[in-house]
Each structure stands twice: as structure tokens, then as C-alpha cells.
Amino acid sequence: EVQLVESGGGLVQPGGSLRLSCAASGFTFSSYSMNWVRQAPGKGLEWVSYISSSSSTIYYADSVKGRFTISRDNAKNSLYLQMNSLRDEDTAVYYCARDHVEMATIGDYWGLGTLVTVSS
Amino acid sequence: EIVLTQSPGTLSLSPGERATLSCRASQSVSSSYLAWYQQKPGQAPRLLIYGASSRATGIPDRFSGSGSGTDFTLTISRLEPEDFAVYYCQQYGSSLPFGQGTRLEIK
């Protein structure tokens, strides 16, 4: 069974940093690209970042470019999102999602999400 | 950048009725790259449809997708109580991949 479990969310002050993790199991993690997607309270889905299976290709949404860094450790079956210079508007539930290029979907499987609150 | 616009914003229907949700792209999108998701309150999105018309694993056949070019449709043939949720369309390979969503509520 495919499982994605996010962790690392919490309350942080504006300008602060946070590192999110996503633990993957039930599939060959190293064979799949991964995405981070976020959802602000009461709002829709916003794609944040993409990383290919070998980490050779990385993309970011303009809203986080230069502040967030996506990475992965295939030996640990883990995905990460380092978030720096956090702003109020980064407050959201952050989901990791398994990219499926053959189905052309950002997420054929999703984690339950972790809440990041940026507030003073 | 191609933008996806979903309509209506909110759809109010009763169980047993047919639901038709629209997703319009600002430019032509390959059908292969169009997907639909369902999201219930407090839950992660769930993949329903990929390639515009293929159902994901375990998705009931009352859900169907169609369309091409700039106009795509998600149809729920007979609404069940568990179908009332928010639905998003998605285009693959874009930095703005999601539509804004359609809320399907019980009338």
C-alpha cells in the first residue's frame, strides 16, 4: 500500500524557517518524481515544487522561488521542503504527492498534509 | 501560461441527480494532460480521472470525463451522498496546474 506521511509543520514567525519531510512507503520511491502542493485555509490547491526521481530536474512556483528548496534522499525514501524567509501567505496545509508521468498527474497518491502557520 | 477556469463555482444538486462540471483552458491542452481530483473537507485530494477520460483505480463508473482542446467536463451520472465535495481539474506540466475548484453541495 502506497503511503506518504508528511511531518515538520508548525507555527513559525514571519522571516523564519521550517523543514518539511515526507516519508514514502509501499512503492519504489527512487522511480518516481514527487511534488509539494499547498492549500491555504479555505482556498484551492497551489502547486509548489517538483523534483524528478534522480533530483536532476527541479521546478518551483514563482511564489516560492528563491525561498524554498526541494530535495530528496532515495536511500531514506524521503522527500523534503526547506522553507526560508517565510511569509504570512505561506500559511497552508502542505501535501506531498507522487507524480505519475504516464498518467500525467501531479498526484496519483497524496499524503494527509502538514499544517504550516506563519504568524507573529 | 495556460490558465484553467472551472465553472460553476458552486453547484447545488440533490442525490440521484446528474452533475456536470466544466473546466475551460485559456489555450488548447492535450487531453493526455488533463486530470480531475475530488477533495472532501479535511482530506487530501483524490485522483478521479486522468487523460481526460480514464478513471483512476477504484473510482466508480458513475464518474466520467470528456472533452478536448480547451473544454473539458467531469460528469457524475447519479450523485451519491459521498460525492458532495470540491472538484479540481489539473493540467500536467504547468506552473499553474489547478483550476480554482467547483464546490458540489447538497441542495
Coordinates of N, CA and C in Angstrom, one line a residue:
Chain A
E1 N 0.8 -1.2 0.0 CA 0.0 0.0 0.0 C 0.9 1.3 0.0
V2 N 0.6 2.1 -0.9 CA 1.3 3.4 -1.0 C 1.0 4.3 0.2
Q3 N 2.0 4.8 0.8 CA 1.8 5.7 1.9 C 2.7 6.9 1.8
L4 N 2.2 8.1 2.1 CA 3.0 9.3 2.1 C 2.6 10.0 3.4
V5 N 3.6 10.2 4.3 CA 3.4 10.8 5.6 C 4.2 12.1 5.7
E6 N 3.6 13.2 5.8 CA 4.3 14.5 5.9 C 4.5 14.8 7.4
S7 N 5.6 15.5 7.7 CA 5.8 16.0 9.1 C 6.6 17.3 9.0
G8 N 6.7 17.9 10.2 CA 7.6 19.1 10.2 C 6.8 20.4 10.3
G9 N 5.5 20.4 10.1 CA 4.8 21.6 10.1 C 4.7 22.2 11.5
G10 N 4.2 23.4 11.6 CA 4.1 24.1 12.9 C 3.9 25.6 12.8
L11 N 4.0 26.2 13.9 CA 3.9 27.7 13.9 C 5.3 28.3 13.9
V12 N 5.4 29.3 13.0 CA 6.7 29.9 12.8 C 6.5 31.4 12.5
Q13 N 7.4 32.3 13.0 CA 7.2 33.7 12.8 C 7.6 34.1 11.4
P14 N 7.1 35.2 10.9 CA 7.5 35.7 9.6 C 9.0 35.9 9.5
G15 N 9.6 35.5 8.4 CA 11.0 35.5 8.2 C 11.7 34.3 8.7
G16 N 11.0 33.4 9.4 CA 11.6 32.2 9.9 C 11.7 31.1 8.9
S17 N 12.2 29.9 9.4 CA 12.4 28.8 8.5 C 11.8 27.5 9.1
L18 N 11.5 26.6 8.2 CA 10.9 25.3 8.6 C 11.3 24.3 7.5
R19 N 11.5 23.1 8.0 CA 11.8 22.0 7.0 C 10.8 20.9 7.1
L20 N 10.1 20.7 6.0 CA 9.1 19.6 5.9 C 9.7 18.4 5.4
S21 N 9.2 17.2 5.9 CA 9.6 15.9 5.4 C 8.4 15.1 5.0
C22 N 8.6 14.2 4.1 CA 7.6 13.3 3.6 C 8.2 11.9 3.5
A23 N 7.7 11.0 4.3 CA 8.2 9.6 4.3 C 7.3 8.8 3.4
A24 N 8.0 8.1 2.5 CA 7.2 7.3 1.5 C 7.4 5.8 1.8
S25 N 6.4 5.1 1.5 CA 6.5 3.6 1.6 C 5.5 3.0 0.7
G26 N 5.7 1.7 0.4 CA 4.8 0.9 -0.4 C 5.0 1.0 -1.9
F27 N 6.1 1.7 -2.3 CA 6.4 1.7 -3.7 C 7.9 2.0 -3.8
T28 N 8.4 1.9 -5.0 CA 9.8 2.2 -5.2 C 10.0 3.7 -5.4
F29 N 10.3 4.3 -4.3 CA 10.4 5.8 -4.2 C 11.4 6.3 -5.3
S30 N 12.5 5.7 -5.5 CA 13.5 6.2 -6.3 C 13.1 6.2 -7.8
S31 N 12.0 5.6 -8.1 CA 11.5 5.5 -9.5 C 10.5 6.6 -9.8
Y32 N 10.1 7.4 -8.9 CA 9.0 8.4 -9.1 C 9.5 9.8 -8.8
S33 N 9.0 10.7 -9.6 CA 9.1 12.1 -9.3 C 8.1 12.5 -8.2
M34 N 8.3 13.6 -7.5 CA 7.5 14.0 -6.4 C 7.2 15.4 -6.5
N35 N 6.0 15.8 -5.9 CA 5.6 17.2 -5.9 C 5.2 17.6 -4.4
W36 N 5.4 18.9 -4.2 CA 4.8 19.5 -3.0 C 3.6 20.4 -3.5
V37 N 2.5 20.3 -2.9 CA 1.3 21.1 -3.2 C 0.8 21.7 -1.9
R38 N 0.4 22.9 -1.9 CA -0.2 23.5 -0.7 C -1.6 24.0 -0.9
Q39 N -2.2 24.2 0.3 CA -3.6 24.7 0.3 C -3.8 25.7 1.4
A40 N -3.9 26.9 1.1 CA -4.2 27.9 2.2 C -5.6 27.7 2.8
P41 N -5.8 28.1 4.0 CA -7.1 27.9 4.6 C -8.3 28.4 3.8
G42 N -9.2 27.5 3.4 CA -10.4 27.9 2.7 C -10.1 28.2 1.2
K43 N -8.9 27.9 0.7 CA -8.6 28.2 -0.6 C -8.3 26.9 -1.5
G44 N -8.0 27.1 -2.7 CA -7.8 26.0 -3.6 C -6.3 25.4 -3.5
L45 N -6.1 24.5 -4.4 CA -4.8 23.8 -4.5 C -3.7 24.7 -5.2
E46 N -2.5 24.8 -4.7 CA -1.4 25.5 -5.4 C -0.2 24.6 -5.4
W47 N 0.2 24.3 -6.6 CA 1.5 23.6 -6.8 C 2.7 24.4 -6.3
V48 N 3.6 23.8 -5.6 CA 4.7 24.5 -5.0 C 6.0 24.1 -5.7
S49 N 6.3 22.8 -5.8 CA 7.6 22.4 -6.3 C 7.6 21.0 -6.8
Y50 N 8.5 20.6 -7.7 CA 8.6 19.3 -8.4 C 10.1 18.9 -8.3
I51 N 10.3 17.6 -8.1 CA 11.7 17.1 -8.2 C 11.6 15.7 -8.9
S52 N 12.5 15.5 -9.8 CA 12.5 14.3 -10.6 C 13.1 13.2 -9.7
S53 N 13.0 11.9 -10.2 CA 13.4 10.8 -9.4 C 14.8 10.8 -9.0
S54 N 15.7 11.4 -9.9 CA 17.1 11.4 -9.6 C 17.6 12.8 -9.1
S55 N 16.6 13.7 -8.8 CA 16.9 15.0 -8.4 C 17.5 15.9 -9.5
S56 N 17.6 15.4 -10.7 CA 18.3 16.1 -11.8 C 17.4 17.3 -12.3
T57 N 16.1 17.2 -12.1 CA 15.2 18.3 -12.6 C 14.4 18.8 -11.4
I58 N 14.4 20.1 -11.2 CA 13.7 20.7 -10.1 C 13.0 21.9 -10.6
Y59 N 11.7 22.1 -10.2 CA 10.9 23.3 -10.6 C 10.3 23.9 -9.3
Y60 N 10.1 25.2 -9.4 CA 9.4 25.9 -8.3 C 8.3 26.8 -8.8
A61 N 7.3 27.0 -8.1 CA 6.3 28.1 -8.4 C 7.0 29.4 -8.1
D62 N 6.6 30.4 -8.9 CA 7.2 31.7 -8.8 C 7.1 32.3 -7.4
S63 N 6.0 31.9 -6.7 CA 5.7 32.4 -5.4 C 6.7 32.0 -4.3
V64 N 7.4 30.9 -4.6 CA 8.4 30.4 -3.6 C 9.8 30.3 -4.1
K65 N 10.0 30.7 -5.3 CA 11.3 30.6 -5.9 C 12.3 31.5 -5.2
G66 N 13.5 30.9 -4.9 CA 14.5 31.6 -4.1 C 14.3 31.5 -2.6
R67 N 13.2 31.0 -2.1 CA 13.0 30.9 -0.7 C 12.9 29.4 -0.3
F68 N 12.3 28.6 -1.1 CA 12.1 27.2 -0.8 C 13.1 26.3 -1.6
T69 N 13.5 25.2 -1.0 CA 14.3 24.3 -1.7 C 13.8 22.9 -1.5
I70 N 13.5 22.2 -2.6 CA 13.1 20.8 -2.5 C 14.3 19.9 -2.7
S71 N 14.2 18.8 -2.0 CA 15.3 17.8 -2.1 C 14.7 16.4 -1.8
R72 N 15.5 15.4 -2.0 CA 15.0 14.0 -1.7 C 16.3 13.2 -1.3
D73 N 16.0 12.1 -0.6 CA 17.0 11.1 -0.2 C 16.4 9.8 -0.6
N74 N 16.8 9.2 -1.7 CA 16.2 8.0 -2.2 C 16.6 6.8 -1.2
A75 N 17.7 6.9 -0.6 CA 18.1 5.8 0.3 C 17.2 5.8 1.6
K76 N 16.7 6.9 1.9 CA 15.8 7.0 3.1 C 14.3 7.1 2.7
N77 N 14.0 7.0 1.4 CA 12.6 7.1 0.9 C 12.0 8.3 1.4
S78 N 12.7 9.4 1.3 CA 12.1 10.7 1.9 C 12.3 11.9 1.0
L79 N 11.3 12.7 1.1 CA 11.2 14.0 0.3 C 11.2 15.1 1.3
Y80 N 11.8 16.2 0.9 CA 12.0 17.4 1.9 C 11.6 18.7 1.2
L81 N 11.2 19.6 2.0 CA 11.0 21.0 1.6 C 11.6 21.9 2.6
Q82 N 12.7 22.6 2.3 CA 13.2 23.6 3.2 C 12.6 24.9 2.8
M83 N 12.0 25.5 3.8 CA 11.3 26.8 3.6 C 11.9 27.9 4.4
N84 N 12.5 28.9 3.8 CA 13.1 30.0 4.4 C 12.4 31.3 4.1
S85 N 12.7 32.3 4.9 CA 12.1 33.6 4.7 C 10.5 33.5 4.6
L86 N 10.0 32.8 5.5 CA 8.5 32.5 5.4 C 7.7 33.8 5.6
R87 N 6.6 33.8 4.9 CA 5.7 35.0 4.9 C 4.3 34.5 5.4
D88 N 3.5 35.5 5.7 CA 2.1 35.1 6.2 C 1.4 34.3 5.1
E89 N 1.6 34.7 3.9 CA 0.9 34.0 2.8 C 1.4 32.6 2.5
D90 N 2.4 32.1 3.2 CA 2.8 30.7 3.1 C 2.0 29.8 4.0
T91 N 1.2 30.4 4.8 CA 0.4 29.6 5.7 C -0.5 28.7 4.9
A92 N -0.4 27.4 5.2 CA -1.2 26.4 4.4 C -1.0 25.0 4.9
V93 N -1.8 24.1 4.4 CA -1.5 22.7 4.6 C -0.6 22.3 3.4
Y94 N 0.5 21.7 3.7 CA 1.4 21.2 2.6 C 1.3 19.7 2.4
Y95 N 1.0 19.4 1.2 CA 0.9 18.0 0.8 C 2.1 17.5 0.0
C96 N 2.6 16.3 0.2 CA 3.5 15.7 -0.8 C 2.6 14.8 -1.6
A97 N 3.0 14.7 -2.9 CA 2.2 13.9 -3.8 C 3.1 13.2 -4.8
R98 N 2.7 12.0 -5.1 CA 3.5 11.2 -6.1 C 3.2 11.6 -7.5
D99 N 4.1 12.0 -8.2 CA 3.9 12.4 -9.6 C 3.8 11.1 -10.4
H100 N 2.9 11.1 -11.4 CA 2.8 9.9 -12.3 C 2.9 10.4 -13.7
V101 N 4.0 10.3 -14.3 CA 4.2 10.9 -15.6 C 3.4 10.1 -16.7
E102 N 3.2 8.8 -16.6 CA 2.4 8.1 -17.6 C 1.0 8.6 -17.6
M103 N 0.5 8.8 -16.4 CA -0.9 9.3 -16.3 C -1.0 10.8 -16.3
A104 N 0.2 11.5 -16.4 CA 0.3 12.9 -16.4 C -0.5 13.6 -15.3
T105 N -0.2 13.1 -14.1 CA -0.9 13.6 -12.9 C 0.2 14.1 -11.9
I106 N -0.2 15.2 -11.2 CA 0.7 15.7 -10.2 C 0.7 14.8 -9.0
G107 N -0.4 14.1 -8.8 CA -0.5 13.3 -7.6 C -1.5 12.1 -7.8
D108 N -1.0 10.9 -8.0 CA -1.9 9.8 -8.0 C -2.0 9.3 -6.6
Y109 N -1.1 9.6 -5.7 CA -1.2 9.4 -4.3 C -0.8 10.7 -3.5
W110 N -1.5 11.0 -2.4 CA -1.2 12.1 -1.7 C -1.0 11.8 -0.2
G111 N -0.2 12.5 0.5 CA -0.2 12.4 2.0 C -1.4 13.1 2.6
L112 N -1.5 13.1 3.9 CA -2.6 13.7 4.6 C -2.3 15.2 4.8
G113 N -1.0 15.6 4.7 CA -0.7 17.0 4.8 C -0.1 17.4 6.1
T114 N 0.6 18.5 6.2 CA 1.1 19.1 7.4 C 0.9 20.5 7.4
L115 N 0.4 21.1 8.5 CA 0.0 22.5 8.5 C 1.1 23.4 8.9
V116 N 1.4 24.4 8.1 CA 2.4 25.4 8.4 C 1.6 26.7 8.6
T117 N 1.9 27.3 9.8 CA 1.2 28.6 10.1 C 2.4 29.6 10.3
V118 N 2.3 30.7 9.6 CA 3.3 31.7 9.7 C 2.6 32.9 10.3
S119 N 3.0 33.3 11.5 CA 2.3 34.3 12.2 C 3.2 34.8 13.4
S120 N 3.1 36.1 13.7 CA 3.8 36.6 14.8 C 2.9 36.6 16.1
Chain B
E1 N 1.3 31.4 -19.9 CA 0.9 30.3 -19.1 C -0.6 30.0 -19.3
I2 N -0.9 28.7 -19.4 CA -2.3 28.3 -19.6 C -3.0 28.3 -18.3
V3 N -4.2 28.9 -18.2 CA -5.0 29.0 -17.0 C -6.2 28.2 -17.2
L4 N -6.6 27.4 -16.1 CA -7.8 26.6 -16.1 C -8.8 27.3 -15.3
T5 N -10.0 27.5 -15.9 CA -11.1 28.1 -15.2 C -12.3 27.1 -15.1
Q6 N -12.7 26.9 -13.9 CA -13.8 25.9 -13.6 C -15.1 26.7 -13.4
S7 N -16.1 26.0 -13.9 CA -17.5 26.6 -13.6 C -18.5 25.4 -13.5
P8 N -19.6 25.7 -12.7 CA -19.7 26.9 -11.9 C -18.8 26.8 -10.6
G9 N -18.8 27.9 -9.9 CA -18.0 27.9 -8.7 C -18.7 27.0 -7.6
T10 N -20.0 27.0 -7.6 CA -20.7 26.2 -6.7 C -21.9 25.6 -7.4
L11 N -22.1 24.3 -7.2 CA -23.2 23.6 -7.9 C -24.1 22.9 -6.8
S12 N -25.3 23.3 -6.8 CA -26.2 22.7 -5.7 C -27.2 21.7 -6.4
L13 N -27.1 20.5 -6.0 CA -27.9 19.4 -6.6 C -28.3 18.4 -5.5
S14 N -29.2 17.6 -5.8 CA -29.7 16.6 -4.9 C -29.2 15.2 -5.2
P15 N -29.1 14.3 -4.2 CA -28.7 13.0 -4.5 C -29.6 12.3 -5.6
G16 N -28.9 11.6 -6.5 CA -29.6 11.0 -7.6 C -29.6 11.8 -8.9
E17 N -29.3 13.1 -8.7 CA -29.2 14.0 -9.9 C -27.9 13.8 -10.6
R18 N -27.9 14.4 -11.8 CA -26.7 14.3 -12.6 C -25.9 15.6 -12.5
A19 N -24.6 15.5 -12.3 CA -23.7 16.7 -12.1 C -22.8 16.9 -13.3
T20 N -22.7 18.1 -13.8 CA -21.8 18.4 -14.9 C -20.9 19.6 -14.5
L21 N -19.7 19.3 -14.5 CA -18.7 20.3 -14.0 C -17.8 20.6 -15.2
S22 N -17.5 21.9 -15.4 CA -16.7 22.3 -16.6 C -15.3 22.8 -16.2
C23 N -14.4 22.6 -17.1 CA -13.0 23.1 -16.9 C -12.6 23.6 -18.3
R24 N -12.4 24.9 -18.3 CA -12.0 25.6 -19.6 C -10.6 26.1 -19.5
A25 N -9.8 25.8 -20.5 CA -8.4 26.2 -20.6 C -8.3 27.5 -21.4
S26 N -7.3 28.3 -21.1 CA -7.1 29.6 -21.8 C -6.5 29.3 -23.2
Q27 N -5.8 28.2 -23.3 CA -5.3 27.7 -24.6 C -5.5 26.2 -24.7
S28 N -5.3 25.7 -25.8 CA -5.5 24.2 -26.0 C -4.6 23.4 -25.1
V29 N -5.2 22.4 -24.5 CA -4.4 21.5 -23.6 C -4.5 20.1 -24.2
S30 N -3.5 19.4 -24.2 CA -3.5 18.0 -24.6 C -4.4 17.2 -23.7
S31 N -5.3 16.4 -24.3 CA -6.2 15.6 -23.4 C -5.5 14.7 -22.5
S32 N -4.3 14.3 -23.0 CA -3.5 13.3 -22.1 C -3.1 14.0 -20.8
Y33 N -3.1 15.3 -20.8 CA -2.5 16.0 -19.7 C -3.6 16.6 -18.7
L34 N -4.9 16.2 -18.9 CA -5.9 16.8 -18.1 C -6.5 15.7 -17.1
A35 N -6.5 16.1 -15.9 CA -6.9 15.2 -14.8 C -8.0 15.9 -13.9
W36 N -8.7 15.1 -13.1 CA -9.7 15.6 -12.2 C -9.4 15.0 -10.8
Y37 N -9.6 15.8 -9.8 CA -9.5 15.4 -8.4 C -10.7 15.7 -7.6
Q38 N -11.0 14.9 -6.6 CA -12.0 15.2 -5.6 C -11.4 15.5 -4.3
Q39 N -11.9 16.5 -3.6 CA -11.4 16.7 -2.2 C -12.5 16.9 -1.3
K40 N -12.6 16.2 -0.2 CA -13.5 16.3 0.8 C -12.9 17.1 2.0
P41 N -13.8 17.7 2.8 CA -13.2 18.6 3.9 C -12.3 17.8 4.8
G42 N -11.1 18.4 5.1 CA -10.2 17.8 6.0 C -9.4 16.6 5.4
Q43 N -9.6 16.4 4.1 CA -8.9 15.2 3.4 C -8.0 15.7 2.3
A44 N -7.1 14.9 1.9 CA -6.2 15.2 0.8 C -7.0 15.0 -0.5
P45 N -6.6 15.6 -1.6 CA -7.2 15.3 -2.9 C -7.1 13.9 -3.3
R46 N -8.1 13.4 -4.1 CA -8.1 12.1 -4.6 C -8.2 12.1 -6.1
L47 N -7.3 11.4 -6.8 CA -7.3 11.4 -8.2 C -8.6 10.6 -8.7
L48 N -9.3 11.2 -9.6 CA -10.5 10.6 -10.1 C -10.3 10.2 -11.6
I49 N -9.9 11.1 -12.4 CA -9.8 11.0 -13.8 C -8.4 11.4 -14.3
Y50 N -7.8 10.7 -15.2 CA -6.6 11.2 -15.9 C -6.7 11.0 -17.4
G51 N -5.9 11.7 -18.1 CA -6.0 11.6 -19.6 C -7.4 12.0 -20.1
A52 N -8.0 12.9 -19.3 CA -9.3 13.5 -19.6 C -10.5 12.5 -19.4
S53 N -10.3 11.2 -19.6 CA -11.4 10.3 -19.6 C -11.2 9.0 -19.0
S54 N -10.0 8.7 -18.5 CA -9.7 7.4 -17.9 C -9.9 7.5 -16.4
R55 N -10.7 6.6 -15.8 CA -10.9 6.6 -14.4 C -9.7 6.0 -13.7
A56 N -9.3 6.6 -12.6 CA -8.2 6.0 -11.7 C -8.7 4.8 -11.0
T57 N -7.8 4.1 -10.5 CA -8.1 2.8 -9.8 C -9.1 3.0 -8.7
G58 N -10.2 2.2 -8.7 CA -11.2 2.2 -7.7 C -12.2 3.3 -7.8
I59 N -12.2 4.0 -8.8 CA -13.2 5.1 -9.0 C -14.5 4.5 -9.6
P60 N -15.6 4.8 -9.0 CA -16.9 4.2 -9.6 C -17.2 4.7 -11.0
D61 N -17.9 3.9 -11.7 CA -18.2 4.3 -13.1 C -19.2 5.3 -13.3
R62 N -19.8 5.8 -12.2 CA -20.7 7.0 -12.3 C -19.9 8.3 -12.6
F63 N -18.6 8.2 -12.4 CA -17.7 9.3 -12.7 C -17.2 9.2 -14.1
S64 N -17.3 10.2 -15.0 CA -16.8 10.1 -16.3 C -16.2 11.5 -16.7
G65 N -15.2 11.4 -17.5 CA -14.6 12.7 -18.0 C -14.6 12.7 -19.5
S66 N -14.7 13.9 -20.1 CA -14.7 14.0 -21.5 C -14.1 15.4 -21.9
G67 N -14.0 15.6 -23.2 CA -13.5 16.9 -23.7 C -12.2 16.8 -24.4
S68 N -11.9 18.0 -25.0 CA -10.6 18.1 -25.7 C -10.4 19.6 -26.0
G69 N -9.2 19.9 -26.4 CA -8.8 21.3 -26.7 C -8.9 22.2 -25.5
T70 N -9.9 23.0 -25.4 CA -10.0 23.9 -24.3 C -11.1 23.7 -23.4
D71 N -12.0 22.7 -23.7 CA -13.2 22.4 -22.9 C -13.2 21.0 -22.4
F72 N -13.3 20.8 -21.2 CA -13.3 19.5 -20.5 C -14.5 19.5 -19.5
T73 N -15.0 18.3 -19.3 CA -16.2 18.1 -18.5 C -16.0 16.9 -17.6
L74 N -16.4 17.0 -16.3 CA -16.5 15.9 -15.4 C -18.0 15.7 -15.2
T75 N -18.4 14.5 -15.4 CA -19.9 14.2 -15.2 C -20.0 13.1 -14.1
I76 N -20.9 13.4 -13.2 CA -21.3 12.3 -12.2 C -22.7 12.0 -12.5
S77 N -22.9 10.7 -12.9 CA -24.2 10.4 -13.5 C -25.4 10.4 -12.5
R78 N -25.2 9.8 -11.4 CA -26.2 9.8 -10.3 C -25.5 10.1 -9.0
L79 N -25.7 11.3 -8.5 CA -25.0 11.7 -7.3 C -25.3 10.8 -6.1
E80 N -24.3 10.4 -5.4 CA -24.4 9.7 -4.1 C -24.0 10.7 -3.0
P81 N -24.5 10.5 -1.8 CA -24.2 11.4 -0.7 C -22.7 11.7 -0.5
E82 N -21.9 10.7 -0.8 CA -20.4 10.9 -0.6 C -19.8 11.6 -1.7
D83 N -20.5 12.0 -2.8 CA -19.9 12.7 -3.9 C -19.9 14.2 -3.7
F84 N -20.5 14.7 -2.6 CA -20.6 16.2 -2.4 C -19.2 16.6 -1.8
A85 N -18.5 17.4 -2.6 CA -17.1 17.7 -2.3 C -16.7 18.8 -3.2
V86 N -15.4 19.1 -3.2 CA -14.8 20.1 -4.1 C -14.1 19.3 -5.2
Y87 N -14.2 19.8 -6.4 CA -13.6 19.1 -7.5 C -12.6 20.1 -8.3
Y88 N -11.4 19.6 -8.6 CA -10.4 20.4 -9.2 C -10.0 19.7 -10.5
C89 N -9.8 20.5 -11.6 CA -9.2 20.0 -12.8 C -7.7 20.4 -12.7
Q90 N -6.9 19.7 -13.5 CA -5.4 19.8 -13.4 C -4.8 19.6 -14.8
Q91 N -3.9 20.4 -15.1 CA -3.1 20.2 -16.4 C -1.7 19.9 -16.0
Y92 N -1.1 18.9 -16.6 CA 0.2 18.5 -16.2 C 1.3 19.3 -16.9
G93 N 2.3 19.6 -16.2 CA 3.4 20.3 -16.8 C 3.4 21.8 -16.8
S94 N 2.4 22.3 -16.0 CA 2.3 23.8 -15.9 C 2.6 24.2 -14.5
S95 N 3.1 25.5 -14.4 CA 3.3 26.1 -13.1 C 2.0 26.5 -12.4
L96 N 1.0 26.5 -13.2 CA -0.4 26.8 -12.6 C -1.3 25.7 -13.0
P97 N -1.1 24.6 -12.4 CA -1.7 23.4 -12.9 C -3.2 23.2 -12.5
F98 N -3.7 23.8 -11.5 CA -5.0 23.6 -11.0 C -6.0 24.7 -11.3
G99 N -7.2 24.2 -11.6 CA -8.3 25.2 -11.7 C -8.7 25.6 -10.2
Q100 N -9.6 26.6 -10.1 CA -9.9 27.1 -8.8 C -10.9 26.2 -8.0
G101 N -11.4 25.2 -8.7 CA -12.3 24.3 -8.0 C -13.8 24.6 -8.2
T102 N -14.6 23.6 -8.1 CA -16.1 23.7 -8.1 C -16.5 22.9 -6.9
R103 N -17.3 23.7 -6.1 CA -17.9 23.1 -4.9 C -19.2 22.5 -5.2
L104 N -19.4 21.2 -5.0 CA -20.7 20.5 -5.2 C -21.3 20.3 -3.9
E105 N -22.5 21.0 -3.7 CA -23.1 20.9 -2.4 C -24.5 20.3 -2.5
I106 N -25.0 19.8 -1.4 CA -26.3 19.2 -1.4 C -27.4 20.3 -1.4
K107 N -28.3 20.2 -2.3 CA -29.4 21.1 -2.4 C -30.5 20.9 -1.3

